[in-house]
Backbone atoms as SQL, in Angstrom:
CREATE TABLE atoms (id INTEGER PRIMARY KEY, chain TEXT, resi INTEGER, resn TEXT, atom TEXT, x REAL, y REAL, z REAL);
INSERT INTO atoms VALUES
  (1, 'A', 1, 'MET', 'N', -7.242, 45.275, 5.505),
  (2, 'A', 1, 'MET', 'CA', -8.464, 44.901, 4.825),
  (3, 'A', 1, 'MET', 'C', -9.557, 44.668, 5.862),
  (4, 'A', 2, 'SER', 'N', -10.715, 45.194, 5.607),
  (5, 'A', 2, 'SER', 'CA', -11.827, 45.048, 6.543),
  (6, 'A', 2, 'SER', 'C', -12.476, 43.670, 6.399),
  (7, 'A', 3, 'LEU', 'N', -13.248, 43.314, 7.392),
  (8, 'A', 3, 'LEU', 'CA', -13.964, 42.045, 7.339),
  (9, 'A', 3, 'LEU', 'C', -14.985, 42.096, 6.215),
  (10, 'A', 4, 'PRO', 'N', -15.055, 41.051, 5.401),
  (11, 'A', 4, 'PRO', 'CA', -16.001, 41.085, 4.282),
  (12, 'A', 4, 'PRO', 'C', -17.446, 40.989, 4.752),
  (13, 'A', 5, 'ARG', 'N', -18.320, 41.589, 3.968),
  (14, 'A', 5, 'ARG', 'CA', -19.762, 41.544, 4.206),
  (15, 'A', 5, 'ARG', 'C', -20.423, 40.922, 2.993),
  (16, 'A', 6, 'CYS', 'N', -21.534, 40.302, 3.219),
  (17, 'A', 6, 'CYS', 'CA', -22.317, 39.762, 2.108),
  (18, 'A', 6, 'CYS', 'C', -22.891, 40.946, 1.312),
  (19, 'A', 7, 'PRO', 'N', -22.656, 41.004, 0.008),
  (20, 'A', 7, 'PRO', 'CA', -23.184, 42.122, -0.779),
  (21, 'A', 7, 'PRO', 'C', -24.704, 42.061, -0.958),
  (22, 'A', 8, 'HIS', 'N', -25.306, 40.922, -0.647),
  (23, 'A', 8, 'HIS', 'CA', -26.747, 40.758, -0.837),
  (24, 'A', 8, 'HIS', 'C', -27.546, 41.176, 0.398),
  (25, 'A', 9, 'CYS', 'N', -27.116, 40.682, 1.587),
  (26, 'A', 9, 'CYS', 'CA', -27.884, 40.991, 2.806),
  (27, 'A', 9, 'CYS', 'C', -27.073, 41.806, 3.823),
  (28, 'A', 10, 'ARG', 'N', -25.836, 42.131, 3.493),
  (29, 'A', 10, 'ARG', 'CA', -24.944, 43.009, 4.271),
  (30, 'A', 10, 'ARG', 'C', -24.545, 42.438, 5.639),
  (31, 'A', 11, 'THR', 'N', -24.694, 41.153, 5.873),
  (32, 'A', 11, 'THR', 'CA', -24.299, 40.559, 7.140),
  (33, 'A', 11, 'THR', 'C', -22.828, 40.153, 7.103),
  (34, 'A', 12, 'ARG', 'N', -22.256, 39.979, 8.289),
  (35, 'A', 12, 'ARG', 'CA', -20.879, 39.496, 8.383),
  (36, 'A', 12, 'ARG', 'C', -20.824, 38.005, 8.722),
  (37, 'A', 13, 'HIS', 'N', -21.963, 37.336, 8.701),
  (38, 'A', 13, 'HIS', 'CA', -22.034, 35.906, 9.003),
  (39, 'A', 13, 'HIS', 'C', -21.713, 35.116, 7.741),
  (40, 'A', 14, 'ILE', 'N', -20.441, 35.057, 7.428),
  (41, 'A', 14, 'ILE', 'CA', -19.989, 34.393, 6.210),
  (42, 'A', 14, 'ILE', 'C', -18.881, 33.414, 6.554),
  (43, 'A', 15, 'ILE', 'N', -18.654, 32.465, 5.646),
  (44, 'A', 15, 'ILE', 'CA', -17.542, 31.534, 5.799),
  (45, 'A', 15, 'ILE', 'C', -16.819, 31.427, 4.461),
  (46, 'A', 16, 'LYS', 'N', -15.529, 31.074, 4.527),
  (47, 'A', 16, 'LYS', 'CA', -14.746, 30.907, 3.313),
  (48, 'A', 16, 'LYS', 'C', -15.273, 29.707, 2.542),
  (49, 'A', 17, 'TYR', 'N', -15.229, 29.813, 1.201),
  (50, 'A', 17, 'TYR', 'CA', -15.854, 28.811, 0.356),
  (51, 'A', 17, 'TYR', 'C', -14.978, 28.482, -0.855),
  (52, 'A', 18, 'GLY', 'N', -13.674, 28.433, -0.651),
  (53, 'A', 18, 'GLY', 'CA', -12.758, 28.078, -1.732),
  (54, 'A', 18, 'GLY', 'C', -12.191, 29.297, -2.444),
  (55, 'A', 19, 'PHE', 'N', -11.627, 29.050, -3.616),
  (56, 'A', 19, 'PHE', 'CA', -10.980, 30.102, -4.406),
  (57, 'A', 19, 'PHE', 'C', -11.464, 30.045, -5.846),
  (58, 'A', 20, 'THR', 'N', -11.372, 31.181, -6.510),
  (59, 'A', 20, 'THR', 'CA', -11.567, 31.281, -7.944),
  (60, 'A', 20, 'THR', 'C', -10.251, 31.753, -8.528),
  (61, 'A', 21, 'GLU', 'N', -9.768, 31.060, -9.541),
  (62, 'A', 21, 'GLU', 'CA', -8.501, 31.457, -10.152),
  (63, 'A', 21, 'GLU', 'C', -8.761, 32.442, -11.282),
  (64, 'A', 22, 'ARG', 'N', -8.021, 33.546, -11.269),
  (65, 'A', 22, 'ARG', 'CA', -8.117, 34.549, -12.332),
  (66, 'A', 22, 'ARG', 'C', -6.741, 34.821, -12.891),
  (67, 'A', 23, 'ASN', 'N', -6.692, 35.062, -14.176),
  (68, 'A', 23, 'ASN', 'CA', -5.459, 35.437, -14.841),
  (69, 'A', 23, 'ASN', 'C', -5.489, 36.946, -15.035),
  (70, 'A', 24, 'LEU', 'N', -4.684, 37.660, -14.256),
  (71, 'A', 24, 'LEU', 'CA', -4.644, 39.114, -14.347),
  (72, 'A', 24, 'LEU', 'C', -3.336, 39.553, -14.989),
  (73, 'A', 25, 'VAL', 'N', -3.388, 40.690, -15.688),
  (74, 'A', 25, 'VAL', 'CA', -2.209, 41.238, -16.349),
  (75, 'A', 25, 'VAL', 'C', -1.851, 42.544, -15.652),
  (76, 'A', 26, 'PHE', 'N', -0.681, 42.548, -14.999),
  (77, 'A', 26, 'PHE', 'CA', -0.189, 43.719, -14.283),
  (78, 'A', 26, 'PHE', 'C', 0.857, 44.438, -15.117),
  (79, 'A', 27, 'LYS', 'N', 1.018, 45.717, -14.866),
  (80, 'A', 27, 'LYS', 'CA', 1.995, 46.523, -15.590),
  (81, 'A', 27, 'LYS', 'C', 3.424, 46.074, -15.293),
  (82, 'A', 28, 'GLU', 'N', 3.726, 45.846, -14.039),
  (83, 'A', 28, 'GLU', 'CA', 5.095, 45.550, -13.634),
  (84, 'A', 28, 'GLU', 'C', 5.493, 44.090, -13.841),
  (85, 'A', 29, 'ILE', 'N', 4.574, 43.144, -13.575),
  (86, 'A', 29, 'ILE', 'CA', 4.957, 41.735, -13.574),
  (87, 'A', 29, 'ILE', 'C', 4.325, 40.921, -14.688),
  (88, 'A', 30, 'GLY', 'N', 3.472, 41.505, -15.502),
  (89, 'A', 30, 'GLY', 'CA', 2.866, 40.788, -16.618),
  (90, 'A', 30, 'GLY', 'C', 1.715, 39.900, -16.172),
  (91, 'A', 31, 'LYS', 'N', 1.530, 38.799, -16.893),
  (92, 'A', 31, 'LYS', 'CA', 0.425, 37.884, -16.598),
  (93, 'A', 31, 'LYS', 'C', 0.720, 37.099, -15.330),
  (94, 'A', 32, 'THR', 'N', -0.279, 37.002, -14.468),
  (95, 'A', 32, 'THR', 'CA', -0.149, 36.303, -13.204),
  (96, 'A', 32, 'THR', 'C', -1.460, 35.605, -12.862),
  (97, 'A', 33, 'ASN', 'N', -1.346, 34.394, -12.347),
  (98, 'A', 33, 'ASN', 'CA', -2.523, 33.697, -11.830),
  (99, 'A', 33, 'ASN', 'C', -2.760, 34.156, -10.398),
  (100, 'A', 34, 'VAL', 'N', -3.988, 34.566, -10.117),
  (101, 'A', 34, 'VAL', 'CA', -4.354, 35.071, -8.797),
  (102, 'A', 34, 'VAL', 'C', -5.512, 34.235, -8.268),
  (103, 'A', 35, 'ASN', 'N', -5.401, 33.787, -7.028),
  (104, 'A', 35, 'ASN', 'CA', -6.504, 33.080, -6.375),
  (105, 'A', 35, 'ASN', 'C', -7.347, 34.093, -5.615),
  (106, 'A', 36, 'VAL', 'N', -8.616, 34.212, -5.994),
  (107, 'A', 36, 'VAL', 'CA', -9.540, 35.152, -5.371),
  (108, 'A', 36, 'VAL', 'C', -10.415, 34.368, -4.395),
  (109, 'A', 37, 'GLN', 'N', -10.438, 34.795, -3.136),
  (110, 'A', 37, 'GLN', 'CA', -11.188, 34.107, -2.097),
  (111, 'A', 37, 'GLN', 'C', -12.685, 34.196, -2.357),
  (112, 'A', 38, 'ARG', 'N', -13.378, 33.051, -2.263),
  (113, 'A', 38, 'ARG', 'CA', -14.827, 32.998, -2.370),
  (114, 'A', 38, 'ARG', 'C', -15.408, 32.813, -0.977),
  (115, 'A', 39, 'TYR', 'N', -16.633, 33.287, -0.792),
  (116, 'A', 39, 'TYR', 'CA', -17.336, 33.193, 0.486),
  (117, 'A', 39, 'TYR', 'C', -18.759, 32.715, 0.245),
  (118, 'A', 40, 'ILE', 'N', -19.372, 32.180, 1.296),
  (119, 'A', 40, 'ILE', 'CA', -20.790, 31.852, 1.266),
  (120, 'A', 40, 'ILE', 'C', -21.425, 32.473, 2.505),
  (121, 'A', 41, 'CYS', 'N', -22.579, 33.074, 2.312),
  (122, 'A', 41, 'CYS', 'CA', -23.288, 33.728, 3.407),
  (123, 'A', 41, 'CYS', 'C', -24.119, 32.687, 4.155),
  (124, 'A', 42, 'LYS', 'N', -24.006, 32.702, 5.472),
  (125, 'A', 42, 'LYS', 'CA', -24.768, 31.750, 6.291),
  (126, 'A', 42, 'LYS', 'C', -26.227, 32.167, 6.427),
  (127, 'A', 43, 'ARG', 'N', -26.512, 33.424, 6.183),
  (128, 'A', 43, 'ARG', 'CA', -27.892, 33.912, 6.327),
  (129, 'A', 43, 'ARG', 'C', -28.697, 33.719, 5.038),
  (130, 'A', 44, 'CYS', 'N', -28.150, 34.120, 3.899),
  (131, 'A', 44, 'CYS', 'CA', -28.929, 34.051, 2.649),
  (132, 'A', 44, 'CYS', 'C', -28.437, 32.966, 1.695),
  (133, 'A', 45, 'ASP', 'N', -27.367, 32.247, 2.042),
  (134, 'A', 45, 'ASP', 'CA', -26.813, 31.137, 1.246),
  (135, 'A', 45, 'ASP', 'C', -26.332, 31.549, -0.142),
  (136, 'A', 46, 'LYS', 'N', -26.012, 32.798, -0.333),
  (137, 'A', 46, 'LYS', 'CA', -25.475, 33.248, -1.614),
  (138, 'A', 46, 'LYS', 'C', -23.957, 33.262, -1.543),
  (139, 'A', 47, 'THR', 'N', -23.320, 33.011, -2.675),
  (140, 'A', 47, 'THR', 'CA', -21.859, 33.038, -2.729),
  (141, 'A', 47, 'THR', 'C', -21.393, 34.330, -3.383),
  (142, 'A', 48, 'PHE', 'N', -20.207, 34.758, -3.008),
  (143, 'A', 48, 'PHE', 'CA', -19.586, 35.940, -3.590),
  (144, 'A', 48, 'PHE', 'C', -18.091, 35.808, -3.402),
  (145, 'A', 49, 'GLN', 'N', -17.351, 36.690, -4.015),
  (146, 'A', 49, 'GLN', 'CA', -15.897, 36.651, -3.895),
  (147, 'A', 49, 'GLN', 'C', -15.360, 38.023, -3.533),
  (148, 'A', 50, 'THR', 'N', -14.091, 38.047, -3.179),
  (149, 'A', 50, 'THR', 'CA', -13.439, 39.290, -2.793),
  (150, 'A', 50, 'THR', 'C', -13.589, 40.315, -3.909),
  (151, 'A', 51, 'ASP', 'N', -13.930, 41.534, -3.550),
  (152, 'A', 51, 'ASP', 'CA', -14.147, 42.610, -4.506),
  (153, 'A', 51, 'ASP', 'C', -12.805, 43.126, -5.023),
  (154, 'A', 52, 'LEU', 'N', -12.605, 43.069, -6.333),
  (155, 'A', 52, 'LEU', 'CA', -11.365, 43.546, -6.952),
  (156, 'A', 52, 'LEU', 'C', -11.595, 44.757, -7.843),
  (157, 'A', 53, 'THR', 'N', -12.724, 45.453, -7.675),
  (158, 'A', 53, 'THR', 'CA', -13.051, 46.546, -8.594),
  (159, 'A', 53, 'THR', 'C', -12.095, 47.724, -8.495),
  (160, 'A', 54, 'ASN', 'N', -11.387, 47.875, -7.365),
  (161, 'A', 54, 'ASN', 'CA', -10.400, 48.955, -7.304),
  (162, 'A', 54, 'ASN', 'C', -9.122, 48.583, -8.049),
  (163, 'A', 55, 'LEU', 'N', -8.960, 47.310, -8.397),
  (164, 'A', 55, 'LEU', 'CA', -7.772, 46.835, -9.100),
  (165, 'A', 55, 'LEU', 'C', -8.044, 46.604, -10.581),
  (166, 'A', 56, 'VAL', 'N', -9.161, 45.961, -10.901),
  (167, 'A', 56, 'VAL', 'CA', -9.527, 45.662, -12.288),
  (168, 'A', 56, 'VAL', 'C', -11.009, 45.956, -12.493),
  (169, 'A', 57, 'ASP', 'N', -11.358, 46.308, -13.728),
  (170, 'A', 57, 'ASP', 'CA', -12.768, 46.512, -14.063),
  (171, 'A', 57, 'ASP', 'C', -13.464, 45.166, -14.163),
  (172, 'A', 58, 'LYS', 'N', -14.774, 45.185, -14.052),
  (173, 'A', 58, 'LYS', 'CA', -15.559, 43.955, -14.157),
  (174, 'A', 58, 'LYS', 'C', -15.361, 43.354, -15.545),
  (175, 'A', 59, 'ASN', 'N', -15.217, 42.042, -15.598),
  (176, 'A', 59, 'ASN', 'CA', -15.025, 41.286, -16.847),
  (177, 'A', 59, 'ASN', 'C', -13.764, 41.691, -17.605),
  (178, 'A', 60, 'SER', 'N', -12.738, 42.089, -16.883),
  (179, 'A', 60, 'SER', 'CA', -11.473, 42.457, -17.501),
  (180, 'A', 60, 'SER', 'C', -10.338, 41.749, -16.782),
  (181, 'A', 61, 'ASN', 'N', -9.300, 41.427, -17.512),
  (182, 'A', 61, 'ASN', 'CA', -8.117, 40.827, -16.910),
  (183, 'A', 61, 'ASN', 'C', -6.964, 41.814, -16.819),
  (184, 'A', 62, 'PHE', 'N', -7.091, 42.974, -17.449),
  (185, 'A', 62, 'PHE', 'CA', -6.049, 43.988, -17.422),
  (186, 'A', 62, 'PHE', 'C', -6.299, 44.946, -16.263),
  (187, 'A', 63, 'THR', 'N', -5.277, 45.216, -15.469),
  (188, 'A', 63, 'THR', 'CA', -5.430, 46.098, -14.322),
  (189, 'A', 63, 'THR', 'C', -5.640, 47.546, -14.776),
  (190, 'A', 64, 'ASN', 'N', -6.248, 48.334, -13.915),
  (191, 'A', 64, 'ASN', 'CA', -6.504, 49.740, -14.230),
  (192, 'A', 64, 'ASN', 'C', -5.200, 50.511, -14.430),
  (193, 'A', 65, 'GLU', 'N', -4.162, 50.146, -13.700),
  (194, 'A', 65, 'GLU', 'CA', -2.861, 50.797, -13.845),
  (195, 'A', 65, 'GLU', 'C', -2.305, 50.569, -15.246),
  (196, 'A', 66, 'LEU', 'N', -2.448, 49.359, -15.750),
  (197, 'A', 66, 'LEU', 'CA', -1.981, 49.050, -17.100),
  (198, 'A', 66, 'LEU', 'C', -2.808, 49.788, -18.143),
  (199, 'A', 67, 'LYS', 'N', -4.109, 49.870, -17.922),
  (200, 'A', 67, 'LYS', 'CA', -4.981, 50.559, -18.871),
  (201, 'A', 67, 'LYS', 'C', -4.672, 52.053, -18.955),
  (202, 'A', 68, 'SER', 'N', -4.200, 52.629, -17.860),
  (203, 'A', 68, 'SER', 'CA', -3.880, 54.059, -17.884),
  (204, 'A', 68, 'SER', 'C', -2.672, 54.362, -18.772),
  (205, 'A', 69, 'GLU', 'N', -1.841, 53.377, -19.031),
  (206, 'A', 69, 'GLU', 'CA', -0.665, 53.588, -19.872),
  (207, 'A', 69, 'GLU', 'C', -1.021, 53.859, -21.328),
  (208, 'A', 70, 'TYR', 'N', -2.094, 53.225, -21.821),
  (209, 'A', 70, 'TYR', 'CA', -2.451, 53.453, -23.218),
  (210, 'A', 70, 'TYR', 'C', -2.870, 54.900, -23.428),
  (211, 'A', 71, 'GLU', 'N', -3.546, 55.507, -22.444),
  (212, 'A', 71, 'GLU', 'CA', -3.952, 56.908, -22.568),
  (213, 'A', 71, 'GLU', 'C', -2.724, 57.800, -22.693),
  (214, 'A', 72, 'TYR', 'N', -1.698, 57.493, -21.914),
  (215, 'A', 72, 'TYR', 'CA', -0.445, 58.262, -21.962),
  (216, 'A', 72, 'TYR', 'C', 0.204, 58.113, -23.333),
  (217, 'A', 73, 'LEU', 'N', 0.283, 56.898, -23.842),
  (218, 'A', 73, 'LEU', 'CA', 0.936, 56.670, -25.130),
  (219, 'A', 73, 'LEU', 'C', 0.180, 57.336, -26.272),
  (220, 'A', 74, 'ILE', 'N', -1.147, 57.266, -26.241),
  (221, 'A', 74, 'ILE', 'CA', -1.927, 57.871, -27.324),
  (222, 'A', 74, 'ILE', 'C', -1.880, 59.394, -27.251),
  (223, 'A', 75, 'SER', 'N', -2.041, 59.963, -26.046),
  (224, 'A', 75, 'SER', 'CA', -2.117, 61.413, -25.933),
  (225, 'A', 75, 'SER', 'C', -0.763, 62.093, -26.147),
  (226, 'A', 76, 'ASP', 'N', 0.301, 61.514, -25.622),
  (227, 'A', 76, 'ASP', 'CA', 1.605, 62.169, -25.740),
  (228, 'A', 76, 'ASP', 'C', 2.291, 61.918, -27.073),
  (229, 'A', 77, 'TYR', 'N', 2.115, 60.754, -27.622),
  (230, 'A', 77, 'TYR', 'CA', 2.812, 60.412, -28.851),
  (231, 'A', 77, 'TYR', 'C', 1.899, 60.341, -30.065),
  (232, 'A', 78, 'LEU', 'N', 0.592, 60.471, -29.850),
  (233, 'A', 78, 'LEU', 'CA', -0.392, 60.397, -30.931),
  (234, 'A', 78, 'LEU', 'C', -0.141, 59.174, -31.802),
  (235, 'A', 79, 'GLU', 'N', 0.075, 58.053, -31.141),
  (236, 'A', 79, 'GLU', 'CA', 0.373, 56.824, -31.853),
  (237, 'A', 79, 'GLU', 'C', -0.902, 56.128, -32.297),
  (238, 'A', 80, 'SER', 'N', -0.757, 55.285, -33.304),
  (239, 'A', 80, 'SER', 'CA', -1.877, 54.457, -33.733),
  (240, 'A', 80, 'SER', 'C', -2.048, 53.310, -32.742),
  (241, 'A', 81, 'PHE', 'N', -3.173, 52.630, -32.838),
  (242, 'A', 81, 'PHE', 'CA', -3.429, 51.514, -31.935),
  (243, 'A', 81, 'PHE', 'C', -2.378, 50.422, -32.100),
  (244, 'A', 82, 'LYS', 'N', -1.968, 50.161, -33.313),
  (245, 'A', 82, 'LYS', 'CA', -0.967, 49.113, -33.545),
  (246, 'A', 82, 'LYS', 'C', 0.396, 49.515, -32.982),
  (247, 'A', 83, 'ASN', 'N', 0.735, 50.787, -33.057),
  (248, 'A', 83, 'ASN', 'CA', 2.001, 51.229, -32.466),
  (249, 'A', 83, 'ASN', 'C', 1.944, 51.178, -30.940),
  (250, 'A', 84, 'VAL', 'N', 0.769, 51.432, -30.369),
  (251, 'A', 84, 'VAL', 'CA', 0.611, 51.309, -28.923),
  (252, 'A', 84, 'VAL', 'C', 0.806, 49.855, -28.512),
  (253, 'A', 85, 'CYS', 'N', 0.288, 48.916, -29.322),
  (254, 'A', 85, 'CYS', 'CA', 0.487, 47.486, -29.045),
  (255, 'A', 85, 'CYS', 'C', 1.968, 47.138, -29.039),
  (256, 'A', 86, 'LYS', 'N', 2.696, 47.674, -30.006),
  (257, 'A', 86, 'LYS', 'CA', 4.137, 47.419, -30.070),
  (258, 'A', 86, 'LYS', 'C', 4.856, 48.025, -28.866),
  (259, 'A', 87, 'SER', 'N', 4.398, 49.191, -28.418),
  (260, 'A', 87, 'SER', 'CA', 4.998, 49.831, -27.251),
  (261, 'A', 87, 'SER', 'C', 4.751, 49.013, -25.990),
  (262, 'A', 88, 'PHE', 'N', 3.550, 48.454, -25.849),
  (263, 'A', 88, 'PHE', 'CA', 3.259, 47.583, -24.703),
  (264, 'A', 88, 'PHE', 'C', 4.196, 46.382, -24.698),
  (265, 'A', 89, 'LYS', 'N', 4.412, 45.799, -25.864),
  (266, 'A', 89, 'LYS', 'CA', 5.288, 44.632, -25.964),
  (267, 'A', 89, 'LYS', 'C', 6.728, 45.027, -25.642),
  (268, 'A', 90, 'LYS', 'N', 7.149, 46.181, -26.130),
  (269, 'A', 90, 'LYS', 'CA', 8.534, 46.625, -25.937),
  (270, 'A', 90, 'LYS', 'C', 8.811, 47.008, -24.484),
  (271, 'A', 91, 'PHE', 'N', 7.954, 47.805, -23.877),
  (272, 'A', 91, 'PHE', 'CA', 8.212, 48.332, -22.535),
  (273, 'A', 91, 'PHE', 'C', 7.819, 47.381, -21.414),
  (274, 'A', 92, 'PHE', 'N', 6.723, 46.650, -21.605),
  (275, 'A', 92, 'PHE', 'CA', 6.181, 45.832, -20.516),
  (276, 'A', 92, 'PHE', 'C', 6.233, 44.341, -20.798),
  (277, 'A', 93, 'GLY', 'N', 6.530, 43.947, -22.038),
  (278, 'A', 93, 'GLY', 'CA', 6.547, 42.535, -22.388),
  (279, 'A', 93, 'GLY', 'C', 5.162, 41.922, -22.413),
  (280, 'A', 94, 'ILE', 'N', 4.144, 42.739, -22.655),
  (281, 'A', 94, 'ILE', 'CA', 2.752, 42.293, -22.627),
  (282, 'A', 94, 'ILE', 'C', 2.160, 42.444, -24.025),
  (283, 'A', 95, 'THR', 'N', 1.539, 41.380, -24.508),
  (284, 'A', 95, 'THR', 'CA', 0.893, 41.415, -25.813),
  (285, 'A', 95, 'THR', 'C', -0.565, 41.820, -25.639),
  (286, 'A', 96, 'VAL', 'N', -0.932, 42.927, -26.267),
  (287, 'A', 96, 'VAL', 'CA', -2.306, 43.435, -26.239),
  (288, 'A', 96, 'VAL', 'C', -2.711, 43.686, -27.680),
  (289, 'A', 97, 'SER', 'N', -3.894, 43.252, -28.056),
  (290, 'A', 97, 'SER', 'CA', -4.342, 43.464, -29.430),
  (291, 'A', 97, 'SER', 'C', -4.790, 44.913, -29.626),
  (292, 'A', 98, 'HIS', 'N', -4.732, 45.355, -30.881),
  (293, 'A', 98, 'HIS', 'CA', -5.161, 46.727, -31.168),
  (294, 'A', 98, 'HIS', 'C', -6.655, 46.885, -30.919),
  (295, 'A', 99, 'GLN', 'N', -7.433, 45.803, -31.093),
  (296, 'A', 99, 'GLN', 'CA', -8.874, 45.872, -30.839),
  (297, 'A', 99, 'GLN', 'C', -9.159, 46.084, -29.354),
  (298, 'A', 100, 'THR', 'N', -8.363, 45.471, -28.484),
  (299, 'A', 100, 'THR', 'CA', -8.523, 45.663, -27.045),
  (300, 'A', 100, 'THR', 'C', -8.274, 47.119, -26.680),
  (301, 'A', 101, 'ILE', 'N', -7.254, 47.711, -27.229),
  (302, 'A', 101, 'ILE', 'CA', -6.934, 49.113, -26.940),
  (303, 'A', 101, 'ILE', 'C', -8.040, 50.021, -27.476),
  (304, 'A', 102, 'GLU', 'N', -8.563, 49.707, -28.640),
  (305, 'A', 102, 'GLU', 'CA', -9.670, 50.495, -29.188),
  (306, 'A', 102, 'GLU', 'C', -10.898, 50.372, -28.301),
  (307, 'A', 103, 'ASN', 'N', -11.175, 49.186, -27.774),
  (308, 'A', 103, 'ASN', 'CA', -12.300, 49.000, -26.855),
  (309, 'A', 103, 'ASN', 'C', -12.115, 49.827, -25.579),
  (310, 'A', 104, 'TRP', 'N', -10.891, 49.849, -25.037),
  (311, 'A', 104, 'TRP', 'CA', -10.618, 50.665, -23.847),
  (312, 'A', 104, 'TRP', 'C', -10.913, 52.128, -24.124),
  (313, 'A', 105, 'LEU', 'N', -10.514, 52.593, -25.303),
  (314, 'A', 105, 'LEU', 'CA', -10.706, 53.987, -25.665),
  (315, 'A', 105, 'LEU', 'C', -12.194, 54.335, -25.755),
  (316, 'A', 106, 'PHE', 'N', -12.990, 53.456, -26.348),
  (317, 'A', 106, 'PHE', 'CA', -14.405, 53.742, -26.498),
  (318, 'A', 106, 'PHE', 'C', -15.189, 53.616, -25.182),
  (319, 'A', 107, 'VAL', 'N', -14.698, 52.780, -24.272),
  (320, 'A', 107, 'VAL', 'CA', -15.357, 52.668, -22.967),
  (321, 'A', 107, 'VAL', 'C', -15.128, 53.930, -22.161),
  (322, 'A', 108, 'ASN', 'N', -13.915, 54.477, -22.247),
  (323, 'A', 108, 'ASN', 'CA', -13.596, 55.690, -21.502),
  (324, 'A', 108, 'ASN', 'C', -14.044, 56.916, -22.251);
């Protein structure tokens, strides 16, 4: 992992500033509490946290890997949203509402 930079002024003059706890849902291990490192910039005094956009979308707790599974289930089995929810519960032990899956479909 590279040294973090301030996303506002792009400097490396930052210090650690605690953690933010997030509840993320992974395909393999299910729901997990994750501590995300927060930083404060010494130059512009703005706070930010470790970038997780390659792992999860903004304002989402479901990982991108988990979200890719619904596309597979819908395209290969032509299942309804409720059947996809049951498949998530059966294969991964994760409860996902049919509305969440429908939202994923419309975003993509």
